[in-house]
């Protein structure tokens, strides 16, 4: 695999060039800098056929062999983390150090996932029989990935799916396909042909995949609106689905926090990746006793940090990733201004490219759009509260339920609040944490199913129950 060669898809272990190309734009300049293949329905058919052909051989391998392949892939990615990172910054926008960080983290994640085991559950072991539940691969998996964490979130699907004995067709976002295409090339060395196929294309490719009868499962990460379409399409032939969707995560700041000690971390948890993080803090509820102090501290951080081209030294935060998202976030800002909301902004940003100043909104009404919608951009509403029961109710009053956080000087008190939050994950005095051994799931409209940990691995399997008699003859 070479980073200097044209971008190609991987179908059946070989290069595939698609039908025409799509332009890939660098969000720091707003200009195209590379081209990726555009797959059509025939390319998709070829990828699914290759995955189906490779399935019997791959699932029949001892799990140790599949583990070995994953460890090899992990090492190869880690060895090329800098090259992947540079490409990542060009296509996604994130500052280089953090881009390399995502690649290294993904390499770690694959290796860690390879240590998981598929259990055989014994539900009865009596004098007459033994009942064993095995976990068989679900089959051919479609992995559909968004643009905000294009590498790590692909790995969250690829590693467990492969370990469990499935084969895949991976589709990155049309905005960020390049690292995934190179990943497909890199993996050829470690996997039999057809086990992992990577195809890129335009908006039409996702719906073609979810409707394709050759898939047994769709593993999807993206917006709630698209997730609903995926589920509807998958329902036609009852494909299994895992949907990791949007969030509008609340963090609750209790009055006993040490503002100076926590401000930097709270800021980072809201604005990392220019706030294009599903589990970013998107509503910050601050007790009135510490509201002014924390607001001023956060505003000082916003004025200190630099928003700029991620490939340039000194850029702490990058651009928004794509033009539609940029226009959407600018629209939210314009609306907030028109409503007379108080915006506390950070330093000026470059004029060219999809840059937006880091923005705090000073205590807007709860019903304003900047509070109610997932902005997925650097606009953080700060919301004042005085009563704990009332703020928990406000935090939970959302169609989403992905993650949340509680910040307090008293851990027990914070845990008691965390237990009342209606989200799949709650952090105490921290944020943005995940591990390969910990299930990650959204409640309400933040998703269906689980990624990561043993429950995430089992989502790529189908239970198969064996009733085994203890005597050799059939019994009545
Ligand atoms: P998106 O839903 O627009 O796109 C996600 C993927 O789905 C892309 O690959 C896209 O090409 C594809 N797609 C688009 N329409 C499709 C269709 N009709 N059928 C099948 N596939 C289709 O999401 P996005 O804008 O790329 O990502 C941002 C969203 O993702 C945010 O809402 C964010 O919260 C969410 N997200 C969730 C998680 C999580 O783990 N819960 C993680 C990251 C991002």
Coordinates of C-alpha atoms and ligand atoms in Angstrom, one line a residue:
X1 CA 0.0 0.0 0.0
X2 CA 1.3 3.4 -1.0
X3 CA 0.0 6.8 -0.1
X4 CA 1.2 8.3 -3.5
X5 CA -1.0 6.0 -5.7
X6 CA -4.5 7.0 -6.9
X7 CA -7.4 6.1 -4.6
X8 CA -9.0 2.8 -5.4
X9 CA -11.6 0.7 -3.9
X10 CA -11.0 -2.9 -2.6
X11 CA -13.3 -5.5 -4.0
X12 CA -12.4 -9.2 -3.8
X13 CA -8.8 -8.3 -2.7
X14 CA -8.2 -6.3 -5.9
X15 CA -8.2 -2.7 -7.1
X16 CA -11.6 -1.4 -8.3
X17 CA -11.9 2.0 -9.9
X18 CA -15.7 2.5 -10.0
X19 CA -17.7 4.5 -12.5
X20 CA -16.3 8.0 -12.5
X21 CA -14.9 9.9 -9.6
X22 CA -16.1 12.2 -6.8
X23 CA -14.1 15.3 -5.7
X24 CA -12.8 15.3 -2.2
X25 CA -12.6 18.8 -0.6
X26 CA -10.1 19.9 2.0
X27 CA -12.4 21.7 4.5
X28 CA -9.5 24.1 5.5
X29 CA -9.5 25.5 2.0
X30 CA -12.9 24.6 0.6
X31 CA -11.1 23.3 -2.5
X32 CA -11.0 19.8 -4.0
X33 CA -7.6 18.1 -3.5
X34 CA -8.2 14.5 -4.5
X35 CA -10.7 12.2 -6.3
X36 CA -12.3 9.0 -5.0
X37 CA -14.0 6.3 -7.1
X38 CA -17.7 6.4 -7.4
X39 CA -19.2 2.9 -7.0
X40 CA -22.4 2.1 -8.8
X41 CA -24.9 -0.7 -8.3
X42 CA -22.7 -3.2 -10.2
X43 CA -19.7 -2.4 -8.1
X44 CA -21.8 -2.9 -5.0
X45 CA -23.0 -6.3 -6.4
X46 CA -19.4 -7.3 -7.0
X47 CA -18.4 -6.3 -3.4
X48 CA -21.3 -8.2 -1.9
X49 CA -20.7 -11.3 -4.0
X50 CA -17.0 -11.2 -3.0
X51 CA -17.9 -11.0 0.7
X52 CA -20.4 -13.8 0.3
X53 CA -17.9 -16.0 -1.4
X54 CA -15.3 -15.4 1.3
X55 CA -17.7 -16.0 4.2
X56 CA -17.6 -19.8 4.5
X57 CA -13.8 -19.9 4.6
X58 CA -13.4 -17.0 7.0
X59 CA -16.0 -18.2 9.5
X60 CA -14.6 -21.7 9.5
X61 CA -11.1 -20.5 10.6
X62 CA -10.3 -21.0 14.3
X63 CA -10.9 -17.7 16.1
X64 CA -7.1 -17.6 16.9
X65 CA -6.4 -17.2 13.2
X66 CA -8.8 -14.3 12.9
X67 CA -7.2 -12.7 16.1
X68 CA -3.8 -13.0 14.4
X69 CA -5.0 -11.1 11.4
X70 CA -6.4 -8.3 13.5
X71 CA -3.1 -8.0 15.5
X72 CA -1.2 -7.8 12.1
X73 CA -3.6 -5.1 10.9
X74 CA -3.2 -3.1 14.1
X75 CA 0.6 -3.2 13.8
X76 CA 0.5 -2.1 10.2
X77 CA -1.8 0.9 10.9
X78 CA 0.3 2.0 13.9
X79 CA 3.5 1.8 11.7
X80 CA 1.8 4.2 9.2
X81 CA 0.0 6.4 11.7
X82 CA 1.8 9.6 10.6
X83 CA 1.0 9.1 6.9
X84 CA -2.6 8.2 7.6
X85 CA -2.8 11.2 10.0
X86 CA -1.6 13.7 7.3
X87 CA -4.3 12.4 4.9
X88 CA -6.9 12.5 7.7
X89 CA -6.2 16.1 8.3
X90 CA -6.5 17.0 4.6
X91 CA -9.9 15.2 4.2
X92 CA -11.4 15.7 7.7
X93 CA -9.8 18.9 8.9
X94 CA -8.8 18.0 12.4
X95 CA -5.4 19.3 13.6
X96 CA -2.6 16.9 12.7
X97 CA -1.6 15.8 16.2
X98 CA -5.2 14.8 16.9
X99 CA -5.6 13.1 13.5
X100 CA -2.6 11.0 14.2
X101 CA -4.1 10.4 17.7
X102 CA -7.2 8.9 16.1
X103 CA -5.2 6.6 13.9
X104 CA -3.1 5.3 16.8
X105 CA -6.1 4.9 19.0
X106 CA -7.8 2.9 16.2
X107 CA -4.7 0.7 16.0
X108 CA -4.9 0.1 19.8
X109 CA -8.7 -0.5 19.5
X110 CA -8.2 -3.3 16.9
X111 CA -5.6 -5.1 19.1
X112 CA -7.7 -4.7 22.2
X113 CA -10.8 -6.0 20.4
X114 CA -8.9 -9.0 19.2
X115 CA -8.6 -10.1 22.8
X116 CA -12.3 -10.5 23.2
X117 CA -13.7 -14.1 23.2
X118 CA -16.9 -15.5 21.8
X119 CA -18.4 -17.4 24.8
X120 CA -20.3 -20.7 24.7
X121 CA -23.1 -20.2 27.2
X122 CA -24.3 -23.3 29.0
X123 CA -27.9 -22.8 30.2
X124 CA -28.4 -26.4 31.5
X125 CA -26.0 -29.2 32.3
X126 CA -28.1 -31.9 33.9
X127 CA -28.1 -35.8 34.0
X128 CA -30.0 -36.0 30.8
X129 CA -28.8 -33.1 28.7
X130 CA -26.6 -30.1 28.1
X131 CA -27.8 -27.0 26.5
X132 CA -25.2 -24.8 24.8
X133 CA -25.6 -21.4 23.2
X134 CA -23.0 -20.7 20.5
X135 CA -22.6 -17.4 18.8
X136 CA -22.3 -17.8 15.1
X137 CA -21.4 -15.0 12.7
X138 CA -24.3 -13.1 11.3
X139 CA -23.0 -13.2 7.7
X140 CA -22.2 -10.4 5.4
X141 CA -22.2 -7.0 7.1
X142 CA -22.6 -3.5 5.6
X143 CA -20.7 -1.0 7.6
X144 CA -21.8 2.6 6.9
X145 CA -19.6 5.3 8.5
X146 CA -20.0 9.1 9.1
X147 CA -17.4 11.8 8.4
X148 CA -16.7 13.0 12.0
X149 CA -14.5 10.1 13.1
X150 CA -14.0 8.4 9.8
X151 CA -11.2 6.0 10.9
X152 CA -12.0 5.0 14.4
X153 CA -15.7 4.5 13.8
X154 CA -15.0 2.2 10.8
X155 CA -12.7 0.2 13.1
X156 CA -15.4 -0.1 15.7
X157 CA -17.3 -2.1 13.1
X158 CA -14.6 -3.9 11.2
X159 CA -12.7 -5.3 14.2
X160 CA -15.6 -7.1 16.0
X161 CA -17.3 -8.1 12.7
X162 CA -14.1 -9.8 11.5
X163 CA -13.3 -11.4 14.9
X164 CA -16.8 -12.9 15.0
X165 CA -16.2 -14.5 11.6
X166 CA -18.2 -12.2 9.3
X167 CA -17.2 -10.6 6.0
X168 CA -17.9 -6.9 5.2
X169 CA -18.5 -4.2 2.7
X170 CA -17.4 -0.9 4.3
X171 CA -18.8 2.4 3.0
X172 CA -17.2 5.6 4.2
X173 CA -18.9 9.0 4.0
X174 CA -18.7 10.7 0.6
X175 CA -16.9 13.6 2.4
X176 CA -14.2 11.4 4.0
X177 CA -13.5 8.3 2.0
X178 CA -9.7 8.5 1.5
X179 CA -8.3 7.0 4.7
X180 CA -10.8 4.1 4.5
X181 CA -9.8 3.4 0.9
X182 CA -6.1 3.2 2.0
X183 CA -7.2 1.1 4.9
X184 CA -8.8 -1.3 2.5
X185 CA -5.6 -1.6 0.5
X186 CA -3.5 -2.1 3.7
X187 CA -5.8 -4.9 5.0
X188 CA -5.4 -7.0 1.8
X189 CA -2.0 -8.2 3.1
X190 CA -3.7 -9.7 6.2
X191 CA -7.1 -11.0 5.0
X192 CA -8.2 -13.5 2.3
X193 CA -9.7 -11.8 -0.8
X194 CA -13.3 -10.7 -0.3
X195 CA -13.3 -10.7 3.5
X196 CA -13.1 -6.9 3.6
X197 CA -14.3 -4.8 0.8
X198 CA -14.2 -1.0 0.8
X199 CA -16.3 1.0 -1.7
X200 CA -16.8 4.7 -2.0
X201 CA -19.5 6.8 -3.8
X202 CA -22.0 9.5 -3.6
X203 CA -25.3 9.9 -1.7
X204 CA -27.0 7.2 -3.7
X205 CA -24.7 4.4 -2.4
X206 CA -26.0 4.2 1.2
X207 CA -29.6 3.5 0.2
X208 CA -28.4 0.9 -2.4
X209 CA -26.6 -0.9 0.4
X210 CA -29.4 -0.9 2.9
X211 CA -31.8 -2.3 0.2
X212 CA -29.3 -4.9 -1.1
X213 CA -30.6 -8.4 -0.4
X214 CA -27.1 -9.8 -0.1
X215 CA -26.4 -8.2 3.4
X216 CA -27.4 -9.9 6.6
X217 CA -26.7 -6.9 8.8
X218 CA -26.3 -3.2 8.6
X219 CA -24.0 -1.6 11.1
X220 CA -24.7 2.2 10.8
X221 CA -23.3 5.3 12.5
X222 CA -24.7 8.6 11.5
X223 CA -27.6 11.0 12.1
X224 CA -30.9 10.0 13.6
X225 CA -32.8 11.1 10.5
X226 CA -30.7 8.8 8.3
X227 CA -30.8 6.0 10.9
X228 CA -34.6 5.9 10.6
X229 CA -34.3 5.5 6.8
X230 CA -31.7 2.7 7.3
X231 CA -34.1 0.9 9.6
X232 CA -37.0 1.3 7.3
X233 CA -35.0 0.0 4.3
X234 CA -33.5 -2.9 6.3
X235 CA -37.0 -3.9 7.5
X236 CA -37.9 -5.1 4.0
X237 CA -36.0 -8.3 4.4
X238 CA -35.5 -8.1 8.2
X239 CA -31.7 -7.4 8.1
X240 CA -30.3 -7.0 11.5
X241 CA -29.4 -3.4 12.4
X242 CA -27.1 -1.6 14.8
X243 CA -27.7 2.1 14.7
X244 CA -25.4 4.6 16.5
X245 CA -27.1 7.9 16.0
X246 CA -27.2 11.5 17.1
X247 CA -27.1 13.0 20.6
X248 CA -27.7 16.3 22.3
X249 CA -25.7 15.5 25.4
X250 CA -26.2 17.5 28.6
X251 CA -23.6 18.1 31.3
X252 CA -24.7 19.2 34.7
X253 CA -22.4 21.3 36.8
X254 CA -23.2 21.1 40.6
X255 CA -22.5 24.1 42.8
X256 CA -19.6 22.5 44.6
X257 CA -17.2 22.3 41.6
X258 CA -13.8 23.9 41.5
X259 CA -14.3 26.0 38.5
X260 CA -10.6 26.6 37.8
X261 CA -9.9 22.9 38.0
X262 CA -12.6 21.7 35.6
X263 CA -13.0 24.5 33.0
X264 CA -10.4 23.3 30.5
X265 CA -11.7 19.8 30.5
X266 CA -15.3 20.9 30.1
X267 CA -14.3 23.1 27.2
X268 CA -12.5 20.3 25.5
X269 CA -15.4 18.0 26.0
X270 CA -17.7 20.4 24.2
X271 CA -15.4 21.7 21.4
X272 CA -13.0 18.8 20.5
X273 CA -13.1 18.1 16.8
X274 CA -14.8 21.5 16.5
X275 CA -17.7 20.0 18.3
X276 CA -18.4 17.4 15.6
X277 CA -18.6 14.6 18.1
X278 CA -21.7 12.6 18.8
X279 CA -20.9 12.5 22.5
X280 CA -19.7 16.1 22.9
X281 CA -21.3 18.2 25.6
X282 CA -24.0 20.1 23.7
X283 CA -26.0 21.6 26.6
X284 CA -24.1 22.8 29.6
X285 CA -26.3 23.2 32.7
X286 CA -24.5 25.3 35.3
X287 CA -25.7 26.0 38.9
X288 CA -26.4 29.7 39.4
X289 CA -23.7 29.8 42.2
X290 CA -20.9 29.1 39.8
X291 CA -22.5 30.2 36.5
X292 CA -20.8 33.5 36.1
X293 CA -17.4 32.2 37.1
X294 CA -17.5 29.2 34.8
X295 CA -19.0 31.2 31.9
X296 CA -16.1 33.7 32.1
X297 CA -13.5 31.0 32.4
X298 CA -14.9 29.2 29.3
X299 CA -15.0 32.5 27.4
X300 CA -11.4 33.2 28.3
X301 CA -10.4 29.7 26.9
X302 CA -12.3 30.4 23.7
X303 CA -10.4 33.7 23.3
X304 CA -7.1 31.9 23.9
X305 CA -7.2 28.9 21.6
X306 CA -6.7 29.1 17.8
X307 CA -9.0 27.9 15.1
X308 CA -7.2 27.3 11.8
X309 CA -5.9 24.9 9.2
X310 CA -5.2 21.6 10.9
X311 CA -2.1 21.0 8.9
X312 CA -0.5 24.3 10.3
X313 CA 1.4 24.3 13.6
X314 CA -0.5 26.1 16.3
X315 CA -4.1 25.3 15.2
X316 CA -5.9 23.9 18.2
X317 CA -9.3 23.5 16.5
X318 CA -10.0 22.8 12.8
X319 CA -12.8 23.8 10.4
X320 CA -16.2 22.2 10.1
X321 CA -15.8 19.1 7.9
X322 CA -18.1 20.0 4.9
X323 CA -20.0 22.7 3.2
X324 CA -23.6 21.6 4.1
X325 CA -22.6 21.3 7.8
X326 CA -20.8 24.7 7.7
X327 CA -23.9 26.4 6.2
X328 CA -26.2 24.7 8.8
X329 CA -24.1 25.9 11.7
X330 CA -23.8 29.4 10.3
X331 CA -27.6 29.4 10.0
X332 CA -28.0 28.5 13.7
X333 CA -25.6 31.3 14.6
X334 CA -27.5 33.8 12.4
X335 CA -30.8 32.7 14.0
X336 CA -29.4 33.0 17.5
X337 CA -28.2 36.6 16.7
X338 CA -31.5 37.5 15.2
X339 CA -33.3 36.3 18.4
X340 CA -31.1 38.7 20.4
X341 CA -29.2 35.9 22.2
X342 CA -25.9 36.8 23.8
X343 CA -23.0 35.2 21.9
X344 CA -19.6 35.0 23.5
X345 CA -17.1 34.2 20.8
X346 CA -13.5 33.1 20.6
X347 CA -10.8 34.5 18.3
X348 CA -11.4 35.4 14.7
X349 CA -11.1 32.5 12.2
X350 CA -9.7 32.3 8.7
X351 CA -12.0 33.6 6.0
X352 CA -11.3 30.8 3.5
X353 CA -12.5 27.3 4.4
X354 CA -15.3 26.1 6.6
X355 CA -14.3 27.9 9.8
X356 CA -16.6 29.1 12.5
X357 CA -15.6 30.9 15.7
X358 CA -16.0 28.9 18.9
X359 CA -19.1 30.3 20.4
X360 CA -20.8 30.2 23.8
X361 CA -24.4 31.2 24.1
X362 CA -25.1 33.0 27.4
X363 CA -28.2 31.5 29.1
X364 CA -30.6 31.2 26.0
X365 CA -34.2 30.2 26.6
X366 CA -34.6 26.4 26.8
X367 CA -36.8 26.3 23.8
X368 CA -34.3 28.0 21.4
X369 CA -32.9 25.9 18.6
X370 CA -29.4 26.1 19.8
X371 CA -30.6 24.2 22.9
X372 CA -33.1 21.9 21.4
X373 CA -31.1 20.7 18.3
X374 CA -27.9 18.8 18.0
X375 CA -25.7 21.7 16.5
X376 CA -22.8 19.4 15.6
X377 CA -20.7 22.5 15.5
X378 CA -19.0 24.9 17.9
X379 CA -22.0 26.6 19.5
X380 CA -22.4 25.7 23.1
X381 CA -25.5 26.9 25.1
X382 CA -24.7 27.7 28.8
X383 CA -27.9 27.2 30.8
X384 CA -28.4 28.5 34.4
X385 CA -30.3 26.4 36.9
X386 CA -31.0 26.6 40.6
X387 CA -32.9 23.4 41.5
X388 CA -31.4 19.9 41.0
X389 CA -34.7 18.0 40.3
X390 CA -35.6 20.6 37.7
X391 CA -32.3 20.5 35.9
X392 CA -32.3 16.7 35.7
X393 CA -35.8 17.0 34.1
X394 CA -34.5 19.6 31.6
X395 CA -31.5 17.4 30.8
X396 CA -33.7 14.4 30.2
X397 CA -36.3 16.3 28.2
X398 CA -34.8 15.3 24.8
X399 CA -35.6 12.9 22.1
X400 CA -31.9 11.8 22.3
X401 CA -30.1 9.9 25.0
X402 CA -26.5 9.2 24.0
X403 CA -24.3 10.3 26.8
X404 CA -24.0 12.9 29.6
X405 CA -21.8 14.2 32.3
X406 CA -22.0 15.3 35.9
X407 CA -19.3 17.5 37.5
X408 CA -19.1 17.8 41.3
X409 CA -16.7 18.0 44.2
X410 CA -18.6 15.1 45.7
X411 CA -18.4 11.9 43.7
X412 CA -21.3 10.1 45.5
X413 CA -23.6 13.1 44.9
X414 CA -22.6 13.1 41.2
X415 CA -23.2 9.3 40.9
X416 CA -26.7 9.8 42.3
X417 CA -27.4 12.5 39.6
X418 CA -25.8 10.3 36.9
X419 CA -28.2 7.4 37.8
X420 CA -31.1 9.7 37.0
X421 CA -29.9 10.7 33.6
X422 CA -31.6 8.9 30.7
X423 CA -28.6 8.2 28.5
X424 CA -26.5 5.2 27.5
X425 CA -23.3 6.6 29.2
X426 CA -22.7 9.1 31.9
X427 CA -19.2 10.4 32.9
X428 CA -18.4 11.8 36.4
X429 CA -15.9 14.7 36.3
X430 CA -14.7 13.7 32.8
X431 CA -16.0 13.3 29.3
X432 CA -15.5 11.6 25.9
X433 CA -14.3 8.4 27.4
X434 CA -14.9 5.0 25.8
X435 CA -13.0 1.7 26.0
X436 CA -13.0 -1.4 23.7
X437 CA -14.3 -3.5 26.6
X438 CA -17.2 -1.2 27.5
X439 CA -20.6 -1.3 25.8
X440 CA -21.6 1.9 24.1
X441 CA -25.2 2.4 23.3
X442 CA -27.7 5.2 22.9
X443 CA -31.2 5.2 24.4
X444 CA -34.3 6.8 22.9
X445 CA -33.6 8.1 19.4
X446 CA -29.8 8.0 19.9
X447 CA -29.7 4.4 18.6
X448 CA -30.6 0.8 18.6
X449 CA -28.1 -1.9 19.7
X450 CA -24.6 -1.7 21.1
X451 CA -21.1 -1.2 19.9
X452 CA -17.9 -2.3 21.8
X453 CA -17.2 -4.8 24.6
X454 CA -18.7 -8.3 24.6
X455 CA -22.3 -7.0 23.9
X456 CA -20.9 -5.1 20.8
X457 CA -19.2 -8.3 19.6
X458 CA -22.3 -10.3 20.0
X459 CA -24.2 -7.9 17.8
X460 CA -22.2 -9.4 15.0
X461 CA -23.4 -12.9 15.9
X462 CA -26.6 -14.9 15.9
X463 CA -27.3 -17.2 18.8
X464 CA -27.4 -20.9 18.0
X465 CA -28.7 -23.3 20.6
X466 CA -27.7 -26.9 20.8
X467 CA -29.7 -29.4 22.8
X468 CA -27.3 -32.3 23.5
X469 CA -28.6 -35.4 25.2
X470 CA -26.4 -37.3 27.7
X471 CA -27.5 -40.7 26.4
X472 CA -26.7 -41.9 22.9
X473 CA -30.3 -42.9 21.9
X474 CA -33.1 -40.5 21.2
X475 CA -35.3 -40.1 24.2
X476 CA -39.1 -39.4 24.5
Ligands
LIG1 P1 -25.3 11.0 8.0 O1 -26.5 10.3 8.6 O2 -25.6 12.1 7.0 O3 -24.4 10.0 7.2 C1 -23.8 8.8 7.8 C2 -23.5 7.8 6.7 O4 -24.7 7.4 6.1 C3 -22.7 8.4 5.5 O5 -21.8 7.3 5.1 C4 -23.7 8.6 4.5 O6 -23.2 8.6 3.2 C5 -24.7 7.5 4.7 N1 -26.1 7.7 4.2 C6 -26.7 8.9 4.0 N2 -28.0 8.7 3.6 C7 -28.2 7.3 3.7 C8 -29.3 6.5 3.5 N3 -30.5 7.0 3.1 N4 -29.1 5.2 3.7 C9 -28.0 4.7 4.0 N5 -26.9 5.4 4.3 C10 -27.0 6.7 4.1 O7 -24.4 11.4 9.2 P2 -23.2 12.4 9.2 O8 -23.6 13.7 8.9 O9 -22.1 11.7 8.3 O10 -22.7 12.2 10.7 C11 -23.1 13.1 11.7 C12 -24.1 12.4 12.6 O11 -23.7 11.2 13.1 C13 -24.5 13.2 13.9 O12 -25.8 13.2 14.1 C14 -23.7 12.5 15.0 O13 -24.3 12.7 16.3 C15 -23.9 11.1 14.5 N6 -22.9 10.2 15.1 C16 -23.2 9.3 16.0 C17 -22.3 8.5 16.6 C18 -22.6 7.4 17.6 O14 -21.8 6.5 17.8 N7 -23.8 7.4 18.2 C19 -20.9 8.6 16.2 C20 -20.6 9.6 15.3 C21 -21.6 10.4 14.7

